[in-house]
Amino acid sequence: MNESLFTPFITPTVLGLPAAVLVILFPPLLIPTSKHFINNRLIIIQQWLIRLILKQMMTTHNAKGRTWSLMLTSLIIFIASTNLLGLLPYSFTPTTQLSMNLAMAIPLWASTVAMGLRFKAKITLTHLLPQGTPTPLIPMLIIIETVSLFIQPLALAVRLTANITAGHLLMHLIGSSALAMLAINLPLTLITLTILTLLTILETAIALIQAYVFTLLVSLYLHDNS
Amino acid sequence: MTLGTRRSDISHFQCQMLQSIIKNIWIPMKPYYTQVYQEIWIGMGLMGFIVYKIRAADKRSKALKASAPAPGHH
């Protein structure tokens, strides 16, 4: 392996110019659109999937929360497609960059808090104190709940970054160790390659699950505040 | 000058692009951008502020390091 462990995570440049925006804008190009009423099988499968995601995400919301359907559906499709494309060799995954995940998490979280404070200020503030708290603990618990509120966007971003980065790094390490052992010990290489195959399947699942978890948590924060 | 490279051609294409953007993006998404996503604009403003603060601090620390190079470490 002639590339270092940092190479998959360097933001892409084309002849010295940053290409990160192009890489981020690329996954939607792979999703076909159709203006016809009756479509071919691929579009029908896509529409079925989007309808499934929509129903699963938005059933628990009220009318105000459902105005965010487009945002949440786009979010899960974008993160899932970006993560899955990142599993291809030599590709760059934008969601491994903390900057991008923070740029997704902070506006979404801040907008749910702003929505709560704007339309239901008293109820939003009462969320800072769980029900049934003993009186002496109230000041400390309010501080703890406030801190946990401000940690939410950081947790969202870091969770996605760490999961995807760690998975890619692990695949890189096990792949390079299998390659190094090929000339030395063939049975051990085969075992390592089996582990790598299982890990790749796991990473595919993690790519989809992390997209779901991110969107679900944003949806939960929205539900609390709408 | 050849057709398509004159300044009037370039602004004609830019007008067409603007018209296409307005017709395909702004008009369908107008209720979202103006009413539904008001708080998201506030969130994006907060994020822009944080990005500005981080970049300014980075610039300041780089300027400080460049102006006062540290002595050799033992």
PDB file of C-alpha atoms in Angstrom:
ATOM      1  CA  MET A   1       0.000   0.000   0.000  1.00  0.00           C
ATOM      2  CA  ASN A   2       1.723   3.183  -1.111  1.00  0.00           C
ATOM      3  CA  GLU A   3      -0.826   5.583   0.390  1.00  0.00           C
ATOM      4  CA  SER A   4      -0.791   6.702   3.999  1.00  0.00           C
ATOM      5  CA  LEU A   5      -3.734   6.310   6.332  1.00  0.00           C
ATOM      6  CA  PHE A   6      -4.557  10.016   5.949  1.00  0.00           C
ATOM      7  CA  THR A   7      -4.974   9.905   2.166  1.00  0.00           C
ATOM      8  CA  PRO A   8      -8.702   8.955   2.011  1.00  0.00           C
ATOM      9  CA  PHE A   9      -9.547  11.906   4.252  1.00  0.00           C
ATOM     10  CA  ILE A  10      -7.755  14.701   2.387  1.00  0.00           C
ATOM     11  CA  THR A  11     -10.265  17.089   0.785  1.00  0.00           C
ATOM     12  CA  PRO A  12     -10.071  16.576  -2.974  1.00  0.00           C
ATOM     13  CA  THR A  13      -8.384  19.129  -5.209  1.00  0.00           C
ATOM     14  CA  VAL A  14      -8.251  19.274  -9.001  1.00  0.00           C
ATOM     15  CA  LEU A  15      -5.064  20.943 -10.228  1.00  0.00           C
ATOM     16  CA  GLY A  16      -4.813  22.860  -6.964  1.00  0.00           C
ATOM     17  CA  LEU A  17      -8.445  24.031  -6.941  1.00  0.00           C
ATOM     18  CA  PRO A  18     -10.751  22.690  -4.218  1.00  0.00           C
ATOM     19  CA  ALA A  19     -13.257  20.174  -5.570  1.00  0.00           C
ATOM     20  CA  ALA A  20     -15.030  19.429  -2.293  1.00  0.00           C
ATOM     21  CA  VAL A  21     -18.214  21.252  -3.352  1.00  0.00           C
ATOM     22  CA  LEU A  22     -18.377  19.234  -6.571  1.00  0.00           C
ATOM     23  CA  VAL A  23     -17.922  15.990  -4.645  1.00  0.00           C
ATOM     24  CA  ILE A  24     -20.699  16.962  -2.221  1.00  0.00           C
ATOM     25  CA  LEU A  25     -23.030  17.899  -5.086  1.00  0.00           C
ATOM     26  CA  PHE A  26     -22.360  14.648  -6.965  1.00  0.00           C
ATOM     27  CA  PRO A  27     -24.685  12.048  -5.247  1.00  0.00           C
ATOM     28  CA  PRO A  28     -27.992  13.758  -6.266  1.00  0.00           C
ATOM     29  CA  LEU A  29     -26.940  13.391  -9.912  1.00  0.00           C
ATOM     30  CA  LEU A  30     -27.246   9.616  -9.506  1.00  0.00           C
ATOM     31  CA  ILE A  31     -30.883   9.832  -8.377  1.00  0.00           C
ATOM     32  CA  PRO A  32     -33.178   9.943 -11.437  1.00  0.00           C
ATOM     33  CA  THR A  33     -36.198  12.230 -11.567  1.00  0.00           C
ATOM     34  CA  SER A  34     -39.313  11.764 -13.646  1.00  0.00           C
ATOM     35  CA  LYS A  35     -42.116  14.070 -14.665  1.00  0.00           C
ATOM     36  CA  HIS A  36     -44.312  11.196 -15.908  1.00  0.00           C
ATOM     37  CA  PHE A  37     -47.276   9.859 -14.007  1.00  0.00           C
ATOM     38  CA  ILE A  38     -46.494   6.199 -14.772  1.00  0.00           C
ATOM     39  CA  ASN A  39     -42.785   5.427 -14.580  1.00  0.00           C
ATOM     40  CA  ASN A  40     -40.340   2.656 -15.229  1.00  0.00           C
ATOM     41  CA  ARG A  41     -39.397   0.122 -12.555  1.00  0.00           C
ATOM     42  CA  LEU A  42     -36.360   1.989 -11.274  1.00  0.00           C
ATOM     43  CA  ILE A  43     -38.294   5.190 -10.631  1.00  0.00           C
ATOM     44  CA  ILE A  44     -41.143   3.216  -9.048  1.00  0.00           C
ATOM     45  CA  ILE A  45     -38.723   1.485  -6.670  1.00  0.00           C
ATOM     46  CA  GLN A  46     -37.212   4.871  -5.816  1.00  0.00           C
ATOM     47  CA  GLN A  47     -40.635   6.403  -5.208  1.00  0.00           C
ATOM     48  CA  TRP A  48     -41.638   3.416  -3.037  1.00  0.00           C
ATOM     49  CA  LEU A  49     -38.472   3.848  -0.972  1.00  0.00           C
ATOM     50  CA  ILE A  50     -39.042   7.583  -0.507  1.00  0.00           C
ATOM     51  CA  ARG A  51     -42.680   6.961   0.464  1.00  0.00           C
ATOM     52  CA  LEU A  52     -41.540   4.359   3.010  1.00  0.00           C
ATOM     53  CA  ILE A  53     -38.977   6.769   4.503  1.00  0.00           C
ATOM     54  CA  LEU A  54     -41.540   9.581   4.571  1.00  0.00           C
ATOM     55  CA  LYS A  55     -44.212   7.508   6.343  1.00  0.00           C
ATOM     56  CA  GLN A  56     -41.724   6.110   8.848  1.00  0.00           C
ATOM     57  CA  MET A  57     -40.288   9.568   9.657  1.00  0.00           C
ATOM     58  CA  MET A  58     -43.299  11.811   9.666  1.00  0.00           C
ATOM     59  CA  THR A  59     -46.177   9.798  11.170  1.00  0.00           C
ATOM     60  CA  THR A  60     -45.512  10.983  14.717  1.00  0.00           C
ATOM     61  CA  HIS A  61     -45.374  14.672  13.823  1.00  0.00           C
ATOM     62  CA  ASN A  62     -48.174  17.235  13.953  1.00  0.00           C
ATOM     63  CA  ALA A  63     -49.046  19.530  11.031  1.00  0.00           C
ATOM     64  CA  LYS A  64     -46.257  21.966  11.893  1.00  0.00           C
ATOM     65  CA  GLY A  65     -43.657  19.214  12.082  1.00  0.00           C
ATOM     66  CA  ARG A  66     -44.769  17.750   8.777  1.00  0.00           C
ATOM     67  CA  THR A  67     -43.784  20.945   6.955  1.00  0.00           C
ATOM     68  CA  TRP A  68     -40.218  19.623   7.481  1.00  0.00           C
ATOM     69  CA  SER A  69     -40.905  16.438   5.471  1.00  0.00           C
ATOM     70  CA  LEU A  70     -38.924  17.630   2.464  1.00  0.00           C
ATOM     71  CA  MET A  71     -35.949  18.632   4.605  1.00  0.00           C
ATOM     72  CA  LEU A  72     -35.792  15.376   6.581  1.00  0.00           C
ATOM     73  CA  THR A  73     -36.322  13.112   3.561  1.00  0.00           C
ATOM     74  CA  SER A  74     -33.624  14.996   1.624  1.00  0.00           C
ATOM     75  CA  LEU A  75     -31.323  14.747   4.635  1.00  0.00           C
ATOM     76  CA  ILE A  76     -31.565  10.984   5.011  1.00  0.00           C
ATOM     77  CA  ILE A  77     -31.233  10.365   1.260  1.00  0.00           C
ATOM     78  CA  PHE A  78     -28.235  12.692   1.030  1.00  0.00           C
ATOM     79  CA  ILE A  79     -26.356  11.191   4.003  1.00  0.00           C
ATOM     80  CA  ALA A  80     -27.172   7.594   2.969  1.00  0.00           C
ATOM     81  CA  SER A  81     -26.069   8.125  -0.648  1.00  0.00           C
ATOM     82  CA  THR A  82     -22.897   9.982   0.400  1.00  0.00           C
ATOM     83  CA  ASN A  83     -21.954   7.287   2.915  1.00  0.00           C
ATOM     84  CA  LEU A  84     -22.614   4.442   0.474  1.00  0.00           C
ATOM     85  CA  LEU A  85     -20.594   6.110  -2.297  1.00  0.00           C
ATOM     86  CA  GLY A  86     -17.753   6.497   0.187  1.00  0.00           C
ATOM     87  CA  LEU A  87     -17.439   2.731   0.446  1.00  0.00           C
ATOM     88  CA  LEU A  88     -16.077   2.616  -3.099  1.00  0.00           C
ATOM     89  CA  PRO A  89     -12.288   2.403  -3.209  1.00  0.00           C
ATOM     90  CA  TYR A  90     -10.343   5.639  -3.745  1.00  0.00           C
ATOM     91  CA  SER A  91     -13.467   7.778  -3.230  1.00  0.00           C
ATOM     92  CA  PHE A  92     -13.719  10.742  -0.905  1.00  0.00           C
ATOM     93  CA  THR A  93     -16.521  10.748   1.682  1.00  0.00           C
ATOM     94  CA  PRO A  94     -17.626  14.250   2.678  1.00  0.00           C
ATOM     95  CA  THR A  95     -19.266  12.923   5.851  1.00  0.00           C
ATOM     96  CA  THR A  96     -15.868  11.979   7.277  1.00  0.00           C
ATOM     97  CA  GLN A  97     -15.167  15.697   7.658  1.00  0.00           C
ATOM     98  CA  LEU A  98     -16.327  17.154  10.975  1.00  0.00           C
ATOM     99  CA  SER A  99     -16.739  20.551   9.284  1.00  0.00           C
ATOM    100  CA  MET A 100     -19.433  19.222   6.981  1.00  0.00           C
ATOM    101  CA  ASN A 101     -21.295  17.314   9.680  1.00  0.00           C
ATOM    102  CA  LEU A 102     -21.253  20.327  11.990  1.00  0.00           C
ATOM    103  CA  ALA A 103     -22.514  22.431   9.071  1.00  0.00           C
ATOM    104  CA  MET A 104     -25.455  20.015   8.812  1.00  0.00           C
ATOM    105  CA  ALA A 105     -26.087  19.557  12.527  1.00  0.00           C
ATOM    106  CA  ILE A 106     -25.837  23.127  13.847  1.00  0.00           C
ATOM    107  CA  PRO A 107     -28.447  24.800  11.577  1.00  0.00           C
ATOM    108  CA  LEU A 108     -30.921  21.940  11.985  1.00  0.00           C
ATOM    109  CA  TRP A 109     -30.577  21.770  15.770  1.00  0.00           C
ATOM    110  CA  ALA A 110     -30.579  25.582  16.172  1.00  0.00           C
ATOM    111  CA  SER A 111     -33.693  25.855  14.019  1.00  0.00           C
ATOM    112  CA  THR A 112     -35.553  23.307  16.177  1.00  0.00           C
ATOM    113  CA  VAL A 113     -34.601  25.247  19.318  1.00  0.00           C
ATOM    114  CA  ALA A 114     -35.560  28.558  17.668  1.00  0.00           C
ATOM    115  CA  MET A 115     -38.874  27.045  16.601  1.00  0.00           C
ATOM    116  CA  GLY A 116     -39.559  25.857  20.130  1.00  0.00           C
ATOM    117  CA  LEU A 117     -38.673  29.200  21.682  1.00  0.00           C
ATOM    118  CA  ARG A 118     -40.703  31.082  19.082  1.00  0.00           C
ATOM    119  CA  PHE A 119     -43.968  29.130  19.219  1.00  0.00           C
ATOM    120  CA  LYS A 120     -43.919  27.364  22.602  1.00  0.00           C
ATOM    121  CA  ALA A 121     -41.420  29.272  24.724  1.00  0.00           C
ATOM    122  CA  LYS A 122     -42.747  28.189  28.152  1.00  0.00           C
ATOM    123  CA  ILE A 123     -43.012  24.502  27.214  1.00  0.00           C
ATOM    124  CA  THR A 124     -39.502  24.575  25.664  1.00  0.00           C
ATOM    125  CA  LEU A 125     -38.085  26.030  28.866  1.00  0.00           C
ATOM    126  CA  THR A 126     -39.903  23.480  31.014  1.00  0.00           C
ATOM    127  CA  HIS A 127     -38.140  20.726  29.057  1.00  0.00           C
ATOM    128  CA  LEU A 128     -35.015  21.801  30.922  1.00  0.00           C
ATOM    129  CA  LEU A 129     -36.388  20.212  34.112  1.00  0.00           C
ATOM    130  CA  PRO A 130     -37.541  16.574  34.088  1.00  0.00           C
ATOM    131  CA  GLN A 131     -40.785  15.774  35.850  1.00  0.00           C
ATOM    132  CA  GLY A 132     -40.620  14.564  39.448  1.00  0.00           C
ATOM    133  CA  THR A 133     -37.242  16.102  40.265  1.00  0.00           C
ATOM    134  CA  PRO A 134     -36.594  16.551  44.014  1.00  0.00           C
ATOM    135  CA  THR A 135     -36.462  20.253  44.932  1.00  0.00           C
ATOM    136  CA  PRO A 136     -32.814  20.419  46.187  1.00  0.00           C
ATOM    137  CA  LEU A 137     -31.603  18.989  42.869  1.00  0.00           C
ATOM    138  CA  ILE A 138     -33.437  21.490  40.667  1.00  0.00           C
ATOM    139  CA  PRO A 139     -30.633  24.066  40.077  1.00  0.00           C
ATOM    140  CA  MET A 140     -28.048  21.403  39.286  1.00  0.00           C
ATOM    141  CA  LEU A 141     -30.408  19.538  36.982  1.00  0.00           C
ATOM    142  CA  ILE A 142     -31.290  22.662  35.031  1.00  0.00           C
ATOM    143  CA  ILE A 143     -27.583  23.275  34.431  1.00  0.00           C
ATOM    144  CA  ILE A 144     -27.103  19.646  33.368  1.00  0.00           C
ATOM    145  CA  GLU A 145     -30.075  19.749  31.006  1.00  0.00           C
ATOM    146  CA  THR A 146     -28.854  23.028  29.471  1.00  0.00           C
ATOM    147  CA  VAL A 147     -25.412  21.540  28.883  1.00  0.00           C
ATOM    148  CA  SER A 148     -26.993  18.429  27.359  1.00  0.00           C
ATOM    149  CA  LEU A 149     -29.051  20.697  25.088  1.00  0.00           C
ATOM    150  CA  PHE A 150     -25.952  22.465  23.794  1.00  0.00           C
ATOM    151  CA  ILE A 151     -24.092  19.177  23.377  1.00  0.00           C
ATOM    152  CA  GLN A 152     -26.788  17.874  20.984  1.00  0.00           C
ATOM    153  CA  PRO A 153     -25.393  19.365  17.715  1.00  0.00           C
ATOM    154  CA  LEU A 154     -21.835  18.365  18.658  1.00  0.00           C
ATOM    155  CA  ALA A 155     -22.989  14.825  19.411  1.00  0.00           C
ATOM    156  CA  LEU A 156     -24.881  14.615  16.117  1.00  0.00           C
ATOM    157  CA  ALA A 157     -21.871  15.730  14.095  1.00  0.00           C
ATOM    158  CA  VAL A 158     -19.212  13.775  15.974  1.00  0.00           C
ATOM    159  CA  ARG A 159     -21.296  10.574  15.955  1.00  0.00           C
ATOM    160  CA  LEU A 160     -21.549  10.586  12.165  1.00  0.00           C
ATOM    161  CA  THR A 161     -17.928  11.639  11.638  1.00  0.00           C
ATOM    162  CA  ALA A 162     -16.472   9.100  14.063  1.00  0.00           C
ATOM    163  CA  ASN A 163     -18.539   6.173  12.806  1.00  0.00           C
ATOM    164  CA  ILE A 164     -17.774   6.695   9.137  1.00  0.00           C
ATOM    165  CA  THR A 165     -14.106   7.646   9.667  1.00  0.00           C
ATOM    166  CA  ALA A 166     -13.479   4.699  11.994  1.00  0.00           C
ATOM    167  CA  GLY A 167     -15.088   2.270   9.556  1.00  0.00           C
ATOM    168  CA  HIS A 168     -13.046   3.512   6.620  1.00  0.00           C
ATOM    169  CA  LEU A 169      -9.852   3.455   8.650  1.00  0.00           C
ATOM    170  CA  LEU A 170     -10.495  -0.104   9.829  1.00  0.00           C
ATOM    171  CA  MET A 171     -11.148  -1.299   6.285  1.00  0.00           C
ATOM    172  CA  HIS A 172      -7.953   0.396   5.121  1.00  0.00           C
ATOM    173  CA  LEU A 173      -5.889  -1.174   7.922  1.00  0.00           C
ATOM    174  CA  ILE A 174      -7.243  -4.692   7.510  1.00  0.00           C
ATOM    175  CA  GLY A 175      -6.937  -4.455   3.716  1.00  0.00           C
ATOM    176  CA  SER A 176      -3.331  -3.331   3.861  1.00  0.00           C
ATOM    177  CA  SER A 177      -2.487  -6.023   6.421  1.00  0.00           C
ATOM    178  CA  ALA A 178      -4.059  -8.674   4.159  1.00  0.00           C
ATOM    179  CA  LEU A 179      -1.980  -7.360   1.259  1.00  0.00           C
ATOM    180  CA  ALA A 180       1.195  -7.396   3.343  1.00  0.00           C
ATOM    181  CA  MET A 181       0.574 -10.961   4.530  1.00  0.00           C
ATOM    182  CA  LEU A 182      -0.180 -12.313   1.036  1.00  0.00           C
ATOM    183  CA  ALA A 183       3.447 -13.228   0.352  1.00  0.00           C
ATOM    184  CA  ILE A 184       4.074 -14.488   3.893  1.00  0.00           C
ATOM    185  CA  ASN A 185       1.159 -16.583   5.136  1.00  0.00           C
ATOM    186  CA  LEU A 186      -1.666 -17.466   2.754  1.00  0.00           C
ATOM    187  CA  PRO A 187      -4.158 -19.108   5.193  1.00  0.00           C
ATOM    188  CA  LEU A 188      -3.962 -16.060   7.507  1.00  0.00           C
ATOM    189  CA  THR A 189      -4.503 -13.793   4.506  1.00  0.00           C
ATOM    190  CA  LEU A 190      -7.663 -15.711   3.625  1.00  0.00           C
ATOM    191  CA  ILE A 191      -8.940 -15.330   7.188  1.00  0.00           C
ATOM    192  CA  THR A 192      -8.145 -11.598   7.065  1.00  0.00           C
ATOM    193  CA  LEU A 193      -9.941 -11.271   3.738  1.00  0.00           C
ATOM    194  CA  THR A 194     -12.995 -12.997   5.232  1.00  0.00           C
ATOM    195  CA  ILE A 195     -12.916 -10.500   8.095  1.00  0.00           C
ATOM    196  CA  LEU A 196     -12.602  -7.700   5.539  1.00  0.00           C
ATOM    197  CA  THR A 197     -15.650  -8.968   3.633  1.00  0.00           C
ATOM    198  CA  LEU A 198     -17.707  -9.117   6.815  1.00  0.00           C
ATOM    199  CA  LEU A 199     -16.471  -5.655   7.757  1.00  0.00           C
ATOM    200  CA  THR A 200     -17.516  -4.278   4.374  1.00  0.00           C
ATOM    201  CA  ILE A 201     -21.016  -5.661   4.896  1.00  0.00           C
ATOM    202  CA  LEU A 202     -21.037  -4.087   8.360  1.00  0.00           C
ATOM    203  CA  GLU A 203     -19.871  -0.762   6.945  1.00  0.00           C
ATOM    204  CA  THR A 204     -22.687  -0.797   4.379  1.00  0.00           C
ATOM    205  CA  ALA A 205     -25.156  -1.308   7.211  1.00  0.00           C
ATOM    206  CA  ILE A 206     -23.498   1.398   9.305  1.00  0.00           C
ATOM    207  CA  ALA A 207     -23.654   3.840   6.379  1.00  0.00           C
ATOM    208  CA  LEU A 208     -27.430   3.414   6.210  1.00  0.00           C
ATOM    209  CA  ILE A 209     -27.957   3.243   9.961  1.00  0.00           C
ATOM    210  CA  GLN A 210     -25.964   6.413  10.654  1.00  0.00           C
ATOM    211  CA  ALA A 211     -28.023   8.307   8.065  1.00  0.00           C
ATOM    212  CA  TYR A 212     -31.172   7.026   9.768  1.00  0.00           C
ATOM    213  CA  VAL A 213     -29.929   7.895  13.265  1.00  0.00           C
ATOM    214  CA  PHE A 214     -28.933  11.433  12.249  1.00  0.00           C
ATOM    215  CA  THR A 215     -32.291  12.121  10.650  1.00  0.00           C
ATOM    216  CA  LEU A 216     -34.216  10.411  13.445  1.00  0.00           C
ATOM    217  CA  LEU A 217     -32.546  12.553  16.102  1.00  0.00           C
ATOM    218  CA  VAL A 218     -33.232  15.763  14.152  1.00  0.00           C
ATOM    219  CA  SER A 219     -36.820  14.575  13.786  1.00  0.00           C
ATOM    220  CA  LEU A 220     -36.964  13.934  17.549  1.00  0.00           C
ATOM    221  CA  TYR A 221     -35.669  17.410  18.360  1.00  0.00           C
ATOM    222  CA  LEU A 222     -38.255  18.807  15.948  1.00  0.00           C
ATOM    223  CA  HIS A 223     -41.005  16.781  17.617  1.00  0.00           C
ATOM    224  CA  ASP A 224     -40.005  18.088  21.036  1.00  0.00           C
ATOM    225  CA  ASN A 225     -40.143  21.669  19.824  1.00  0.00           C
ATOM    226  CA  SER A 226     -43.151  21.735  17.481  1.00  0.00           C
TER     227      SER A 226
ATOM    228  CA  MET B   1     -16.063  38.367 -32.236  1.00  0.00           C
ATOM    229  CA  THR B   2     -17.544  34.904 -32.638  1.00  0.00           C
ATOM    230  CA  LEU B   3     -21.145  34.201 -31.702  1.00  0.00           C
ATOM    231  CA  GLY B   4     -21.528  33.142 -28.084  1.00  0.00           C
ATOM    232  CA  THR B   5     -18.499  35.029 -26.798  1.00  0.00           C
ATOM    233  CA  ARG B   6     -19.735  38.610 -27.097  1.00  0.00           C
ATOM    234  CA  ARG B   7     -20.587  40.425 -23.876  1.00  0.00           C
ATOM    235  CA  SER B   8     -24.264  40.655 -24.912  1.00  0.00           C
ATOM    236  CA  ASP B   9     -24.269  36.871 -25.488  1.00  0.00           C
ATOM    237  CA  ILE B  10     -22.785  36.213 -22.051  1.00  0.00           C
ATOM    238  CA  SER B  11     -25.362  38.394 -20.281  1.00  0.00           C
ATOM    239  CA  HIS B  12     -28.116  36.788 -22.426  1.00  0.00           C
ATOM    240  CA  PHE B  13     -27.065  33.345 -21.167  1.00  0.00           C
ATOM    241  CA  GLN B  14     -26.856  34.615 -17.601  1.00  0.00           C
ATOM    242  CA  CYS B  15     -30.428  35.990 -17.911  1.00  0.00           C
ATOM    243  CA  GLN B  16     -31.599  32.642 -19.254  1.00  0.00           C
ATOM    244  CA  MET B  17     -29.872  30.850 -16.364  1.00  0.00           C
ATOM    245  CA  LEU B  18     -31.466  33.236 -13.862  1.00  0.00           C
ATOM    246  CA  GLN B  19     -34.877  32.702 -15.445  1.00  0.00           C
ATOM    247  CA  SER B  20     -34.387  28.937 -15.304  1.00  0.00           C
ATOM    248  CA  ILE B  21     -33.312  29.101 -11.642  1.00  0.00           C
ATOM    249  CA  ILE B  22     -36.325  31.262 -10.772  1.00  0.00           C
ATOM    250  CA  LYS B  23     -38.745  29.013 -12.676  1.00  0.00           C
ATOM    251  CA  ASN B  24     -37.425  25.634 -11.499  1.00  0.00           C
ATOM    252  CA  ILE B  25     -36.163  26.362  -7.990  1.00  0.00           C
ATOM    253  CA  TRP B  26     -37.410  29.637  -6.509  1.00  0.00           C
ATOM    254  CA  ILE B  27     -41.086  29.397  -7.545  1.00  0.00           C
ATOM    255  CA  PRO B  28     -41.681  25.799  -6.331  1.00  0.00           C
ATOM    256  CA  MET B  29     -39.638  26.333  -3.140  1.00  0.00           C
ATOM    257  CA  LYS B  30     -40.820  29.858  -2.286  1.00  0.00           C
ATOM    258  CA  PRO B  31     -43.239  28.863   0.537  1.00  0.00           C
ATOM    259  CA  TYR B  32     -40.490  26.760   2.081  1.00  0.00           C
ATOM    260  CA  TYR B  33     -37.742  29.383   1.899  1.00  0.00           C
ATOM    261  CA  THR B  34     -40.008  32.224   3.049  1.00  0.00           C
ATOM    262  CA  GLN B  35     -42.196  30.573   5.701  1.00  0.00           C
ATOM    263  CA  VAL B  36     -41.243  27.022   6.725  1.00  0.00           C
ATOM    264  CA  TYR B  37     -37.466  27.391   6.904  1.00  0.00           C
ATOM    265  CA  GLN B  38     -37.317  30.753   8.671  1.00  0.00           C
ATOM    266  CA  GLU B  39     -35.676  29.214  11.717  1.00  0.00           C
ATOM    267  CA  ILE B  40     -33.225  27.290   9.514  1.00  0.00           C
ATOM    268  CA  TRP B  41     -31.978  30.629   8.141  1.00  0.00           C
ATOM    269  CA  ILE B  42     -31.391  31.706  11.747  1.00  0.00           C
ATOM    270  CA  GLY B  43     -29.501  28.429  12.327  1.00  0.00           C
ATOM    271  CA  MET B  44     -27.432  29.006   9.201  1.00  0.00           C
ATOM    272  CA  GLY B  45     -26.628  32.502  10.440  1.00  0.00           C
ATOM    273  CA  LEU B  46     -25.449  31.008  13.737  1.00  0.00           C
ATOM    274  CA  MET B  47     -23.313  28.472  11.849  1.00  0.00           C
ATOM    275  CA  GLY B  48     -21.856  31.230   9.629  1.00  0.00           C
ATOM    276  CA  PHE B  49     -20.977  33.209  12.732  1.00  0.00           C
ATOM    277  CA  ILE B  50     -19.227  30.195  14.281  1.00  0.00           C
ATOM    278  CA  VAL B  51     -17.330  29.538  11.003  1.00  0.00           C
ATOM    279  CA  TYR B  52     -16.253  33.206  10.881  1.00  0.00           C
ATOM    280  CA  LYS B  53     -15.056  33.084  14.504  1.00  0.00           C
ATOM    281  CA  ILE B  54     -13.055  29.886  13.933  1.00  0.00           C
ATOM    282  CA  ARG B  55     -11.440  31.201  10.740  1.00  0.00           C
ATOM    283  CA  ALA B  56     -10.598  34.554  12.354  1.00  0.00           C
ATOM    284  CA  ALA B  57      -9.033  32.827  15.356  1.00  0.00           C
ATOM    285  CA  ASP B  58      -7.032  30.558  13.054  1.00  0.00           C
ATOM    286  CA  LYS B  59      -5.798  33.544  11.026  1.00  0.00           C
ATOM    287  CA  ARG B  60      -4.886  35.381  14.214  1.00  0.00           C
ATOM    288  CA  SER B  61      -2.950  32.459  15.658  1.00  0.00           C
ATOM    289  CA  LYS B  62      -1.118  31.869  12.356  1.00  0.00           C
ATOM    290  CA  ALA B  63      -0.185  35.561  12.162  1.00  0.00           C
ATOM    291  CA  LEU B  64       1.030  35.419  15.769  1.00  0.00           C
ATOM    292  CA  LYS B  65       3.138  32.319  15.101  1.00  0.00           C
ATOM    293  CA  ALA B  66       4.594  33.870  11.933  1.00  0.00           C
ATOM    294  CA  SER B  67       5.479  37.156  13.609  1.00  0.00           C
ATOM    295  CA  ALA B  68       7.040  35.601  16.730  1.00  0.00           C
ATOM    296  CA  PRO B  69       8.716  32.309  15.782  1.00  0.00           C
ATOM    297  CA  ALA B  70       9.198  30.058  18.842  1.00  0.00           C
ATOM    298  CA  PRO B  71      12.750  29.241  20.000  1.00  0.00           C
ATOM    299  CA  GLY B  72      14.048  25.690  19.371  1.00  0.00           C
ATOM    300  CA  HIS B  73      12.546  23.028  21.661  1.00  0.00           C
ATOM    301  CA  HIS B  74      14.844  20.964  23.871  1.00  0.00           C
TER     302      HIS B  74
END
